[in-house]
Amino acid sequence: MTETYFPEGNETLTLDQFVERLEASGIVPDLRASRYTPEAMSRVAEWMAALARDPDVLRGLLVDGLADFLNYQVDNDFKPSTLMLHKGDGYSLRAVLWMPPSPQHPPEIFSYYETHDHSFDFFTVGAFGPGYRTQLYDYEYENVRGVPGELVPLRFQEETGLPPGKVMYYYGSRDIHTQLPAPSISASINLLLPKTYPAHRRQYEMTLEETPEGVFGKLIAGNVDRQAQERALFETAAAMGDTDLHEALRDIARHHDAPQVRALAWQSLLPNSKHLAEDVGLVRDDGDPHVRAALSQWV
């Protein structure tokens, strides 16, 4: 389950000081590899709180944006409410703005009410305003096949908030949360730690289902825009019938790290395959339960 910290003291760190201290500590590689020590995590939590105490971190980000608005955050691939602070070796820092829902600020922009996990670990600290509230659950990633509609058992942990100075640590592919709207404009700072072990894990989005047997997350198709783009690309390549295109698609279906991408490639290729029996055999050789479940009509 998530870790919670309430660091004491009045130390303030600038962004440059935070980066220097974090990189000198050598902690990032350990956290990315799932080597956790309470002392090291507490130190980073203290630094996160000290960073959030520096008003110039958010102020500088906004001043820079307003001064050069046309070129502001043009390389930022996150949601519109997310602003990049710093990208380091194996980690990144971002600020996230949380607005109360309104016609100008639809909930989906801020992922409100969307139950989901992450494939990476991250620290988060309240930096401005009252902060959002969040409902926290955890689950067993290894027991999930990853098929849309699958019911995943969840364990409720707590509902809590993220006021200024509070720090939380989320474990990738373990912690699940549902963000609830901030009552007024708020901001948080996140330290993202993509995993090196275990790596290449899938992120899940789900809807909550309460039953007499307990609380479940019903899996839905996540990353809809990216998935639609991949599906269009794969299906077009398969439909054209070109041998080179089929070989390239087959290579993705056999060797891509993400099982959902392998399954999508096979789903596009099999209806157009000129070597169906051989390709079905290759599907059977894929030991991932998500691939086997997604291609069940063929195998």
Coordinates of C-alpha atoms in Angstrom, one line a residue:
M1 CA 0.0 0.0 0.0
T2 CA 1.0 3.6 -0.4
E3 CA 3.5 5.2 2.1
T4 CA 2.6 8.4 3.8
Y5 CA 5.0 11.0 5.2
F6 CA 4.5 14.3 7.1
P7 CA 8.1 15.7 7.1
E8 CA 8.8 18.2 9.8
G9 CA 11.1 21.2 9.7
N10 CA 11.3 24.4 7.6
E11 CA 14.1 23.5 5.1
T12 CA 13.5 24.8 1.6
L13 CA 15.2 23.4 -1.5
T14 CA 15.3 25.1 -4.9
L15 CA 14.8 22.9 -7.9
D16 CA 18.5 22.8 -8.6
Q17 CA 19.3 21.9 -5.0
F18 CA 16.7 19.1 -5.0
V19 CA 18.1 17.6 -8.2
E20 CA 21.7 17.8 -7.0
R21 CA 20.8 16.2 -3.7
L22 CA 18.7 13.4 -5.3
E23 CA 21.3 12.5 -7.9
A24 CA 24.2 12.5 -5.4
S25 CA 22.2 10.1 -3.1
G26 CA 22.2 7.2 -5.5
I27 CA 18.7 6.4 -4.4
V28 CA 16.9 6.6 -7.7
P29 CA 18.4 3.3 -9.2
D30 CA 17.4 1.4 -6.1
L31 CA 13.8 2.6 -6.1
R32 CA 13.5 1.9 -9.9
A33 CA 14.7 -1.7 -9.2
S34 CA 12.3 -2.2 -6.3
R35 CA 15.0 -2.1 -3.7
Y36 CA 13.2 -0.3 -0.9
T37 CA 14.7 1.0 2.4
P38 CA 12.6 3.0 4.7
E39 CA 15.4 5.4 5.6
A40 CA 16.2 6.3 2.0
M41 CA 12.5 6.8 1.2
S42 CA 12.0 9.0 4.2
R43 CA 15.0 11.1 3.1
V44 CA 13.5 11.7 -0.4
A45 CA 10.1 12.5 1.2
E46 CA 11.8 15.2 3.3
W47 CA 13.5 16.6 0.2
M48 CA 10.1 16.6 -1.7
A49 CA 8.5 18.5 1.2
A50 CA 11.4 21.0 1.1
L51 CA 11.0 21.4 -2.6
A52 CA 7.3 22.1 -2.2
R53 CA 8.1 24.8 0.4
D54 CA 9.9 26.8 -2.2
P55 CA 7.3 29.1 -3.7
D56 CA 9.6 29.9 -6.7
V57 CA 9.3 26.3 -8.0
L58 CA 5.7 26.8 -9.1
R59 CA 6.0 30.5 -9.6
G60 CA 9.0 30.2 -11.9
L61 CA 7.2 27.5 -13.9
L62 CA 4.2 29.8 -14.4
V63 CA 6.3 32.9 -15.1
D64 CA 8.3 31.1 -17.8
G65 CA 5.1 29.9 -19.3
L66 CA 3.4 33.3 -19.5
A67 CA 6.6 35.0 -20.8
D68 CA 7.0 32.6 -23.7
F69 CA 3.5 31.3 -24.1
L70 CA 3.7 30.1 -27.7
N71 CA 6.6 27.8 -27.0
Y72 CA 5.6 26.8 -23.5
Q73 CA 5.9 23.0 -22.7
V74 CA 5.8 22.1 -26.5
D75 CA 7.7 18.8 -25.7
N76 CA 5.3 17.8 -22.9
D77 CA 3.4 14.6 -23.7
F78 CA 1.5 14.5 -20.5
K79 CA -2.1 15.7 -19.9
P80 CA -2.8 19.4 -20.3
S81 CA -2.8 19.8 -16.5
T82 CA 0.7 18.4 -16.2
L83 CA 3.8 20.6 -16.5
M84 CA 7.4 19.3 -16.8
L85 CA 9.8 20.6 -14.2
H86 CA 12.9 18.5 -14.8
K87 CA 13.9 15.3 -16.7
G88 CA 16.9 13.5 -15.2
D89 CA 18.6 10.2 -15.7
G90 CA 16.0 7.6 -14.9
Y91 CA 13.5 10.0 -13.3
S92 CA 11.4 13.1 -14.0
L93 CA 9.8 15.8 -12.0
R94 CA 6.5 17.3 -12.9
A95 CA 3.9 19.7 -11.5
V96 CA 0.3 18.8 -11.7
L97 CA -2.5 21.4 -11.6
W98 CA -5.8 20.4 -10.0
M99 CA -8.9 22.5 -10.9
P100 CA -12.4 22.1 -9.6
P101 CA -14.6 20.5 -12.4
S102 CA -16.5 23.0 -14.5
P103 CA -17.5 23.3 -18.2
Q104 CA -14.1 24.9 -18.8
H105 CA -12.3 22.2 -16.8
P106 CA -14.0 18.8 -17.5
P107 CA -13.1 16.0 -15.0
E108 CA -11.4 13.8 -17.6
I109 CA -8.6 16.4 -18.1
F110 CA -7.6 15.7 -14.5
S111 CA -8.4 12.0 -14.4
Y112 CA -11.0 12.6 -11.7
Y113 CA -13.2 9.6 -11.0
E114 CA -11.0 7.3 -13.2
T115 CA -9.8 4.3 -11.2
H116 CA -6.3 3.3 -12.3
D117 CA -2.8 2.2 -11.4
H118 CA 0.6 3.1 -12.8
S119 CA 3.4 1.0 -14.1
F120 CA 6.0 3.3 -12.4
D121 CA 6.6 4.3 -8.8
F122 CA 6.3 7.9 -7.8
F123 CA 6.5 10.4 -4.9
T124 CA 3.9 13.1 -4.7
V125 CA 3.7 16.2 -2.5
G126 CA 1.0 18.8 -2.0
A127 CA 2.4 22.1 -3.1
F128 CA -0.5 24.6 -3.3
G129 CA -4.1 24.8 -2.3
P130 CA -6.1 22.2 -0.3
G131 CA -5.3 19.4 -2.7
Y132 CA -7.4 16.6 -4.2
R133 CA -8.8 13.6 -2.3
T134 CA -8.1 10.1 -3.4
Q135 CA -9.5 6.6 -2.7
L136 CA -6.7 4.1 -2.4
Y137 CA -6.7 0.4 -3.1
D138 CA -4.1 -2.3 -3.8
Y139 CA -4.2 -5.5 -5.8
E140 CA -2.0 -8.4 -7.1
Y141 CA -0.7 -7.6 -10.5
E142 CA 0.5 -11.2 -11.1
N143 CA -3.1 -12.5 -10.8
V144 CA -4.5 -10.3 -13.6
R145 CA -4.8 -11.5 -17.2
G146 CA -5.5 -8.0 -18.5
V147 CA -8.6 -8.7 -20.6
P148 CA -11.2 -5.9 -20.8
G149 CA -14.2 -6.9 -18.6
E150 CA -12.1 -8.9 -16.2
L151 CA -12.9 -8.4 -12.5
V152 CA -9.9 -7.7 -10.4
P153 CA -10.1 -8.1 -6.6
L154 CA -9.2 -4.9 -4.8
R155 CA -8.3 -4.2 -1.2
F156 CA -9.6 -0.9 0.0
Q157 CA -6.9 1.0 2.0
E158 CA -8.2 4.5 2.8
E159 CA -9.6 7.8 1.5
T160 CA -7.3 10.6 2.1
G161 CA -6.2 14.0 0.8
L162 CA -3.0 15.7 -0.3
P163 CA -2.7 19.0 1.5
P164 CA 0.5 21.1 1.3
G165 CA 3.6 19.4 2.8
K166 CA 2.1 15.9 2.9
V167 CA 4.1 13.4 0.9
M168 CA 3.0 10.0 -0.5
Y169 CA 4.8 7.2 -2.3
Y170 CA 2.8 5.0 -4.8
Y171 CA 4.1 1.6 -5.7
G172 CA 3.8 0.8 -9.4
S173 CA 1.6 -2.2 -10.4
R174 CA 0.4 -2.5 -6.8
D175 CA -1.4 0.7 -5.7
I176 CA -4.7 1.8 -7.4
H177 CA -6.3 5.2 -6.8
T178 CA -9.4 7.1 -7.8
Q179 CA -8.8 10.9 -7.7
L180 CA -11.7 13.1 -6.4
P181 CA -11.9 16.8 -7.3
A182 CA -10.0 19.4 -5.4
P183 CA -12.4 22.0 -3.8
S184 CA -10.3 24.8 -5.2
I185 CA -7.2 25.4 -7.4
S186 CA -4.4 23.1 -6.2
A187 CA -1.0 21.8 -7.3
S188 CA 1.2 18.9 -6.5
I189 CA 4.7 17.9 -7.5
N190 CA 5.5 14.4 -8.6
L191 CA 8.8 12.5 -8.8
L192 CA 8.3 9.7 -11.4
L193 CA 10.5 6.6 -11.2
P194 CA 10.1 4.3 -14.2
K195 CA 10.8 0.7 -13.2
T196 CA 13.8 -1.3 -14.3
Y197 CA 12.6 -4.3 -12.2
P198 CA 9.9 -5.5 -12.7
A199 CA 9.9 -3.7 -16.1
H200 CA 7.5 -3.5 -19.1
R201 CA 4.3 -3.8 -17.0
R202 CA 0.9 -2.8 -18.2
Q203 CA -1.1 0.1 -16.7
Y204 CA -4.8 -0.7 -16.0
E205 CA -7.9 1.5 -16.0
M206 CA -11.1 0.1 -14.4
T207 CA -14.5 0.9 -13.1
L208 CA -15.3 0.0 -9.5
E209 CA -17.8 -2.8 -8.9
E210 CA -19.1 -3.5 -5.4
T211 CA -20.5 -7.0 -4.8
P212 CA -21.4 -9.1 -1.8
E213 CA -18.0 -10.8 -2.3
G214 CA -16.0 -7.5 -2.1
V215 CA -14.8 -4.7 -4.2
F216 CA -13.6 -5.4 -7.7
G217 CA -12.1 -3.3 -10.5
K218 CA -13.6 -4.1 -13.9
L219 CA -10.9 -3.6 -16.5
I220 CA -11.6 -1.3 -19.4
A221 CA -9.4 -0.5 -22.4
G222 CA -6.8 2.0 -21.3
N223 CA -4.7 4.5 -23.3
V224 CA -7.6 4.7 -25.8
D225 CA -5.9 7.2 -28.1
R226 CA -2.6 5.2 -28.3
Q227 CA -4.4 1.9 -28.7
A228 CA -6.6 3.3 -31.5
Q229 CA -3.5 4.6 -33.3
E230 CA -1.8 1.2 -33.0
R231 CA -4.9 -0.7 -34.1
A232 CA -5.3 1.5 -37.2
L233 CA -1.7 1.1 -38.1
F234 CA -1.7 -2.7 -37.6
E235 CA -5.0 -3.3 -39.4
T236 CA -4.0 -1.2 -42.4
A237 CA -0.7 -3.0 -42.6
A238 CA -2.4 -6.4 -42.4
A239 CA -5.1 -5.5 -44.9
M240 CA -2.6 -4.4 -47.6
G241 CA -1.4 -7.9 -47.8
D242 CA 2.2 -7.0 -48.5
T243 CA 4.7 -9.7 -47.5
D244 CA 7.1 -7.3 -45.9
L245 CA 4.4 -5.6 -43.9
H246 CA 3.1 -8.9 -42.7
E247 CA 6.6 -9.9 -41.6
A248 CA 7.1 -6.7 -39.7
L249 CA 3.7 -7.1 -38.0
R250 CA 4.5 -10.7 -37.2
D251 CA 7.8 -9.6 -35.6
I252 CA 5.9 -7.2 -33.4
A253 CA 3.4 -9.9 -32.5
R254 CA 6.2 -12.3 -31.5
H255 CA 8.7 -10.0 -29.8
H256 CA 7.2 -6.8 -28.5
D257 CA 7.7 -6.3 -24.7
A258 CA 4.1 -5.4 -24.0
P259 CA 1.6 -8.3 -24.2
Q260 CA -1.3 -6.1 -25.1
V261 CA 0.6 -4.9 -28.2
R262 CA 1.5 -8.4 -29.2
A263 CA -2.2 -9.4 -28.9
L264 CA -3.3 -6.4 -30.9
A265 CA -0.8 -7.3 -33.7
W266 CA -2.0 -10.9 -33.8
Q267 CA -5.6 -9.7 -33.9
S268 CA -4.8 -7.6 -36.9
L269 CA -2.7 -10.2 -38.7
L270 CA -4.5 -13.5 -38.2
P271 CA -7.7 -12.6 -40.3
N272 CA -5.3 -11.7 -43.2
S273 CA -2.6 -14.3 -42.7
K274 CA -1.4 -16.4 -45.6
H275 CA 0.2 -18.8 -43.1
L276 CA -2.6 -19.1 -40.7
A277 CA -1.8 -22.5 -39.2
E278 CA 1.8 -21.5 -38.5
D279 CA 0.8 -18.1 -37.0
V280 CA -1.8 -19.8 -34.7
G281 CA 1.0 -22.1 -33.6
L282 CA 3.1 -19.0 -32.7
V283 CA 0.2 -17.5 -30.7
R284 CA 0.0 -20.8 -28.8
D285 CA 3.7 -20.5 -28.0
D286 CA 3.2 -17.1 -26.3
G287 CA 3.0 -17.9 -22.6
D288 CA 1.4 -14.6 -21.6
P289 CA -2.2 -15.1 -20.3
H290 CA -3.3 -11.8 -21.8
V291 CA -2.3 -12.8 -25.3
R292 CA -3.9 -16.2 -25.0
A293 CA -7.1 -14.7 -23.6
A294 CA -7.3 -12.0 -26.3
L295 CA -6.8 -14.6 -29.0
S296 CA -9.0 -17.3 -27.5
Q297 CA -11.1 -17.6 -30.7
W298 CA -8.0 -18.7 -32.6
V299 CA -6.4 -21.0 -30.1

